[in-house]
Tab-separated table of C-alpha atoms in Angstrom:
chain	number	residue	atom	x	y	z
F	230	UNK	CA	17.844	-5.524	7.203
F	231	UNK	CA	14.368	-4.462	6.611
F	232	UNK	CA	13.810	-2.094	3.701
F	233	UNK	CA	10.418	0.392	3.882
F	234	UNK	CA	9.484	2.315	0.682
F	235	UNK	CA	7.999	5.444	1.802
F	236	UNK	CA	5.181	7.178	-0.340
F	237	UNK	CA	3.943	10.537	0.594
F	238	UNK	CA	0.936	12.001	-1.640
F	239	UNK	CA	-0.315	14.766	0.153
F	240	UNK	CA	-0.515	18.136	-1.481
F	241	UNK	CA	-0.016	20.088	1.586
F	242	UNK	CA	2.979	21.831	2.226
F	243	UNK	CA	2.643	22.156	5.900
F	244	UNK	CA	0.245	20.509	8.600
F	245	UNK	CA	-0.082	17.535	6.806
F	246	UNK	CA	-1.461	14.906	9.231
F	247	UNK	CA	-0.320	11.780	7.016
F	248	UNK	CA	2.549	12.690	6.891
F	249	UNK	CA	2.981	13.289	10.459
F	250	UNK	CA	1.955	10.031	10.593
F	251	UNK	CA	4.396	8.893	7.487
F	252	UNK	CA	7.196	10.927	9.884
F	253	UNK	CA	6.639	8.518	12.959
F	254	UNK	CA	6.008	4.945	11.572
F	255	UNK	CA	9.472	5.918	9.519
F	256	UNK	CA	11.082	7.250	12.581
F	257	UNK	CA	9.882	4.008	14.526
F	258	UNK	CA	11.434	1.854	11.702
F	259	UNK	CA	14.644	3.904	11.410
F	260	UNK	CA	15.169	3.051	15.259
F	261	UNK	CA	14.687	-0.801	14.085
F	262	UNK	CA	17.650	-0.640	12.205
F	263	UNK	CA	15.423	-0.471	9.158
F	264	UNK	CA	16.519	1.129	5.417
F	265	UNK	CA	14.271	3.626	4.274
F	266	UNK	CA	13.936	4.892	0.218
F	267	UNK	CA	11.449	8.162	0.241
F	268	UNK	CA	9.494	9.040	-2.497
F	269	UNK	CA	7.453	12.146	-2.836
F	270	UNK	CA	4.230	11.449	-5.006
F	271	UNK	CA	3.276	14.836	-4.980
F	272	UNK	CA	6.339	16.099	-6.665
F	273	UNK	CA	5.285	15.209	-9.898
F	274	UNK	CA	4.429	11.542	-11.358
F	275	UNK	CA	3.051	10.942	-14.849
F	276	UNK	CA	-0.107	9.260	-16.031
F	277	UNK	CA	0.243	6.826	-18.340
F	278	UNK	CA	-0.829	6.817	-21.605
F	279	UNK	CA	-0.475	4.524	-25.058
F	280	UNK	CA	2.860	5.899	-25.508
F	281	UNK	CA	4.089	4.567	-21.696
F	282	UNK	CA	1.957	1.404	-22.402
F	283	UNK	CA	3.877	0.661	-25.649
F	284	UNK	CA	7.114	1.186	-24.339
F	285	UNK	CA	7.020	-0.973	-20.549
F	286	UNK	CA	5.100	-3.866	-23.191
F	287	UNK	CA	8.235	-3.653	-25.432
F	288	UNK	CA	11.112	-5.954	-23.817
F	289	UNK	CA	13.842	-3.465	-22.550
F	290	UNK	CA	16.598	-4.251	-24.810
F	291	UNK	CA	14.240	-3.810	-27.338
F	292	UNK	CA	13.081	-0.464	-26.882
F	293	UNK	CA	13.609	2.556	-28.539
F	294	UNK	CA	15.670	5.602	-27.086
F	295	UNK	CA	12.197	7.281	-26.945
F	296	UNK	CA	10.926	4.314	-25.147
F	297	UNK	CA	13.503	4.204	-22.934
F	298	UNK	CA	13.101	7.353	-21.729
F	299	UNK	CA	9.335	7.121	-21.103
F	300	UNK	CA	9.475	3.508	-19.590
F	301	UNK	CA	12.360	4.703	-17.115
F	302	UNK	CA	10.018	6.593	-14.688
F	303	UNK	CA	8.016	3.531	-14.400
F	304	UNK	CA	10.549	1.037	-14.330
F	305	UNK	CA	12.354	3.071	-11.367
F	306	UNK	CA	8.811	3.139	-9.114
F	307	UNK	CA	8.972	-0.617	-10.055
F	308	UNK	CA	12.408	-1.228	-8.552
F	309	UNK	CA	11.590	0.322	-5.775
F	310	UNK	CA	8.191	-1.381	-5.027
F	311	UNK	CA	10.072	-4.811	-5.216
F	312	UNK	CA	13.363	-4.057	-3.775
F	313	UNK	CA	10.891	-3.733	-0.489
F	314	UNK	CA	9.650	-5.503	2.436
F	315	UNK	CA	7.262	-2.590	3.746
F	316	UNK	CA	5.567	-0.198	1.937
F	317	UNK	CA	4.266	2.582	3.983
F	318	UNK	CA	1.868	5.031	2.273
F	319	UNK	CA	0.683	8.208	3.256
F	320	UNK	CA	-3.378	8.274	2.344
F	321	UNK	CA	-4.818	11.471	2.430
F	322	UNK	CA	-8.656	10.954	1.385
F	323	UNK	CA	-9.386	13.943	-1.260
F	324	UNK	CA	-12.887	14.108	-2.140
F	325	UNK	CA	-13.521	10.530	-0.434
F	326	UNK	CA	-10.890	8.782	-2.631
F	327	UNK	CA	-7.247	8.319	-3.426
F	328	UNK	CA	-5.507	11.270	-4.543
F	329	UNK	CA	-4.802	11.458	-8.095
F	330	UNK	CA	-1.032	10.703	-7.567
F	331	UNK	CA	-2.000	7.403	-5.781
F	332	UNK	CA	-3.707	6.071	-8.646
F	333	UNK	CA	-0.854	7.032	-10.858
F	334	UNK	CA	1.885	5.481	-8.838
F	335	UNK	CA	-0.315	2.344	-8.745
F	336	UNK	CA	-1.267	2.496	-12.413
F	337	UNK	CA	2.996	2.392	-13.118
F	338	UNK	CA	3.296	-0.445	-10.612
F	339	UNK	CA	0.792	-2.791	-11.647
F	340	UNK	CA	2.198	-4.396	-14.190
F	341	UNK	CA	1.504	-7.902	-16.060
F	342	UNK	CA	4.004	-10.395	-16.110
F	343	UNK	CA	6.259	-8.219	-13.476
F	344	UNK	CA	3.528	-7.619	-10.504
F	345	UNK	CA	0.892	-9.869	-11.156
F	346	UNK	CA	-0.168	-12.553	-13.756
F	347	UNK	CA	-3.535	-13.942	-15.280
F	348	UNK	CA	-4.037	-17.504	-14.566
F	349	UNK	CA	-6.741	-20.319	-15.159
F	350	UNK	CA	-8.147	-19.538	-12.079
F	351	UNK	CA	-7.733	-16.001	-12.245
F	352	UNK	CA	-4.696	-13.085	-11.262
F	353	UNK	CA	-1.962	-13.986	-8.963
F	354	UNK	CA	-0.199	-11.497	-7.308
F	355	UNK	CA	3.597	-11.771	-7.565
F	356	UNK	CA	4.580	-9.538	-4.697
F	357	UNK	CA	4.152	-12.198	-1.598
F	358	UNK	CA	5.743	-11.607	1.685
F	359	UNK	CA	5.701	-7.811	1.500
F	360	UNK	CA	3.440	-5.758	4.465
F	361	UNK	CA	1.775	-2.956	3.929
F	362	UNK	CA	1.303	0.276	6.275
F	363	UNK	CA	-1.456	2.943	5.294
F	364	UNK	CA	-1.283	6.354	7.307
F	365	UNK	CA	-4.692	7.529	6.204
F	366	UNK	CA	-5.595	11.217	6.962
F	367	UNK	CA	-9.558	12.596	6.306
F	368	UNK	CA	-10.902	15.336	7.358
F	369	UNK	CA	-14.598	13.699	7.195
F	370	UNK	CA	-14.597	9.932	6.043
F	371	UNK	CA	-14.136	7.573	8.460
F	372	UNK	CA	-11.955	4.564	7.711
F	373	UNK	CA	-14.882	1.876	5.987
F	374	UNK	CA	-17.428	3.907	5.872
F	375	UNK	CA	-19.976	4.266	3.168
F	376	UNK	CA	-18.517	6.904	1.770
F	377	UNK	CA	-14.621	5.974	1.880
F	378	UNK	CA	-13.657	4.752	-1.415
F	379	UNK	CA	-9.837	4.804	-0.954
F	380	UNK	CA	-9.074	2.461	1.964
F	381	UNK	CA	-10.839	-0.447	0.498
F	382	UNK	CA	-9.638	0.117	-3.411
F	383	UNK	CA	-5.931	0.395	-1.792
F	384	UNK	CA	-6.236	-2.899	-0.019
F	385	UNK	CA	-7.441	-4.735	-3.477
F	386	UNK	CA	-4.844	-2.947	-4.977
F	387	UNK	CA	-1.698	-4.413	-2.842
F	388	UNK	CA	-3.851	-7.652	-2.600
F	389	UNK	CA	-4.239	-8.006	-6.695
F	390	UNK	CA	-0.452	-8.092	-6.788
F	391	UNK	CA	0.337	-9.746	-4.123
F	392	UNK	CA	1.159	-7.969	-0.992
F	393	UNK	CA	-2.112	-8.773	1.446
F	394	UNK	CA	-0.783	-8.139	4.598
F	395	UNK	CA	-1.933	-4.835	4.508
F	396	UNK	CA	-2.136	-2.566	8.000
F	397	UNK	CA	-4.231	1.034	8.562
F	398	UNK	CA	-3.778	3.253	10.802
F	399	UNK	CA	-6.077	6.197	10.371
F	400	UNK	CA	-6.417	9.535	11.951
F	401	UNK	CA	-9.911	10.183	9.971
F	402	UNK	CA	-12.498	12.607	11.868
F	403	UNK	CA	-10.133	15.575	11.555
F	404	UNK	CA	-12.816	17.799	11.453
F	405	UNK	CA	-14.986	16.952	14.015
F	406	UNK	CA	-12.490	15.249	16.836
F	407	UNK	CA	-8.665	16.184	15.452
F	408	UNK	CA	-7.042	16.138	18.573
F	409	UNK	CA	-8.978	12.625	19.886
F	410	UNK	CA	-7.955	10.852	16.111
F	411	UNK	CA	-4.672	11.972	15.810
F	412	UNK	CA	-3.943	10.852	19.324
F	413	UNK	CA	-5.732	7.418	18.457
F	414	UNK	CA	-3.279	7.223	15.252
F	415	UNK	CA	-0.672	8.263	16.971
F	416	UNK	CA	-1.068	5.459	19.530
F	417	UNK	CA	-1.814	3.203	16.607
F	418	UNK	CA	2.092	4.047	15.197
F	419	UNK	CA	3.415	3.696	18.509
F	420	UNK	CA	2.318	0.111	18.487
F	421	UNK	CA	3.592	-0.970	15.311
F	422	UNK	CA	6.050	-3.753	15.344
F	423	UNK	CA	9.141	-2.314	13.074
């Protein structure tokens, strides 16, 4: 059975277009038979910070209670991340980049030893045979433009550890042509293989 980890990030509490597009390349999986663990950036995830770096460096059985407790949020994302074949995550582009809660989740996830490793000839990603589905949302940057930072940075992101099959579908333009890109993306899900 395929397992998808879903990631939502937008901030919006209603007409959020990724994740109407999170809702039907879920959907579309669900119908597949697929498993699906949901996680809600947005809700609340924690930047790290020397404390958080001391305690996921410090072997588990080794760490304090206070340790513990900081390394557990962390460690849980981290479970999650490799306990799946797809990761599907919701993109909305704030300010021409990756919401803040994006870079946070990442910043938990990408973890030496665990996610990716330094070699002689550089880092390996550790994460092979996962796929990657973006829903990205914009209301002005088109998908590789000059002035989308996100899409790109996400891609080297999965790529550095490991996971490089990595799939867009983007409803961008919401400001100038929303019902013409949302009925491109939309078309985009429909097409997915699940």
């Amino acid at each position: 059975m395929t397992h998808v980890l879903r990631l939502d990030a937008t901030i919006k509490s209603d007409g959020s277009v990724s994740k109407q597009l999170t809702d039907r390349i879920s959907e579309r999986f669900s119908k597949a038979g697929a498993a699906i663990t949901s996680r809600d950036l947005s809700a609340g995830i924690s930047m790290i910070d020397g404390a958080w770096m001391g305690a996921v460096f410090t072997p588990a059985d080794q760490r304090s209670a206070e340790q513990a407790k900081i390394a557990a949020e962390s460690d849980a994302y981290l479970a999650e991340l490799q306990a799946a074949d797809v990761i599907l995550l919701g993109l909305p582009i704030y300010n021409f980049a990756v919401p803040a809660q994006v870079k946070s989740w990442f910043d938990h996830v990408a973890r030496q030893g665990v996610t990716f490793e330094y070699t002689e000839t550089g880092p390996r990603g550790l994460l092979s045979g996962k796929r990657a589905i973006v829903a990205m949302s914009s209301g002005g940057t088109t998908l590789g433009s000059d002035i989308d930072f996100a899409s790109g940075w996400v891609r080297h992101m999965f790529g550095f550890m490991g996971i490089t099959d990595v799939e867009f579908i983007a409803a961008d333009n919401m400001a100038v042509a929303a019902e013409e890109s949302l009925h491109a993306a939309f078309d985009a899900a429909d097409k997915l293989a699940a």
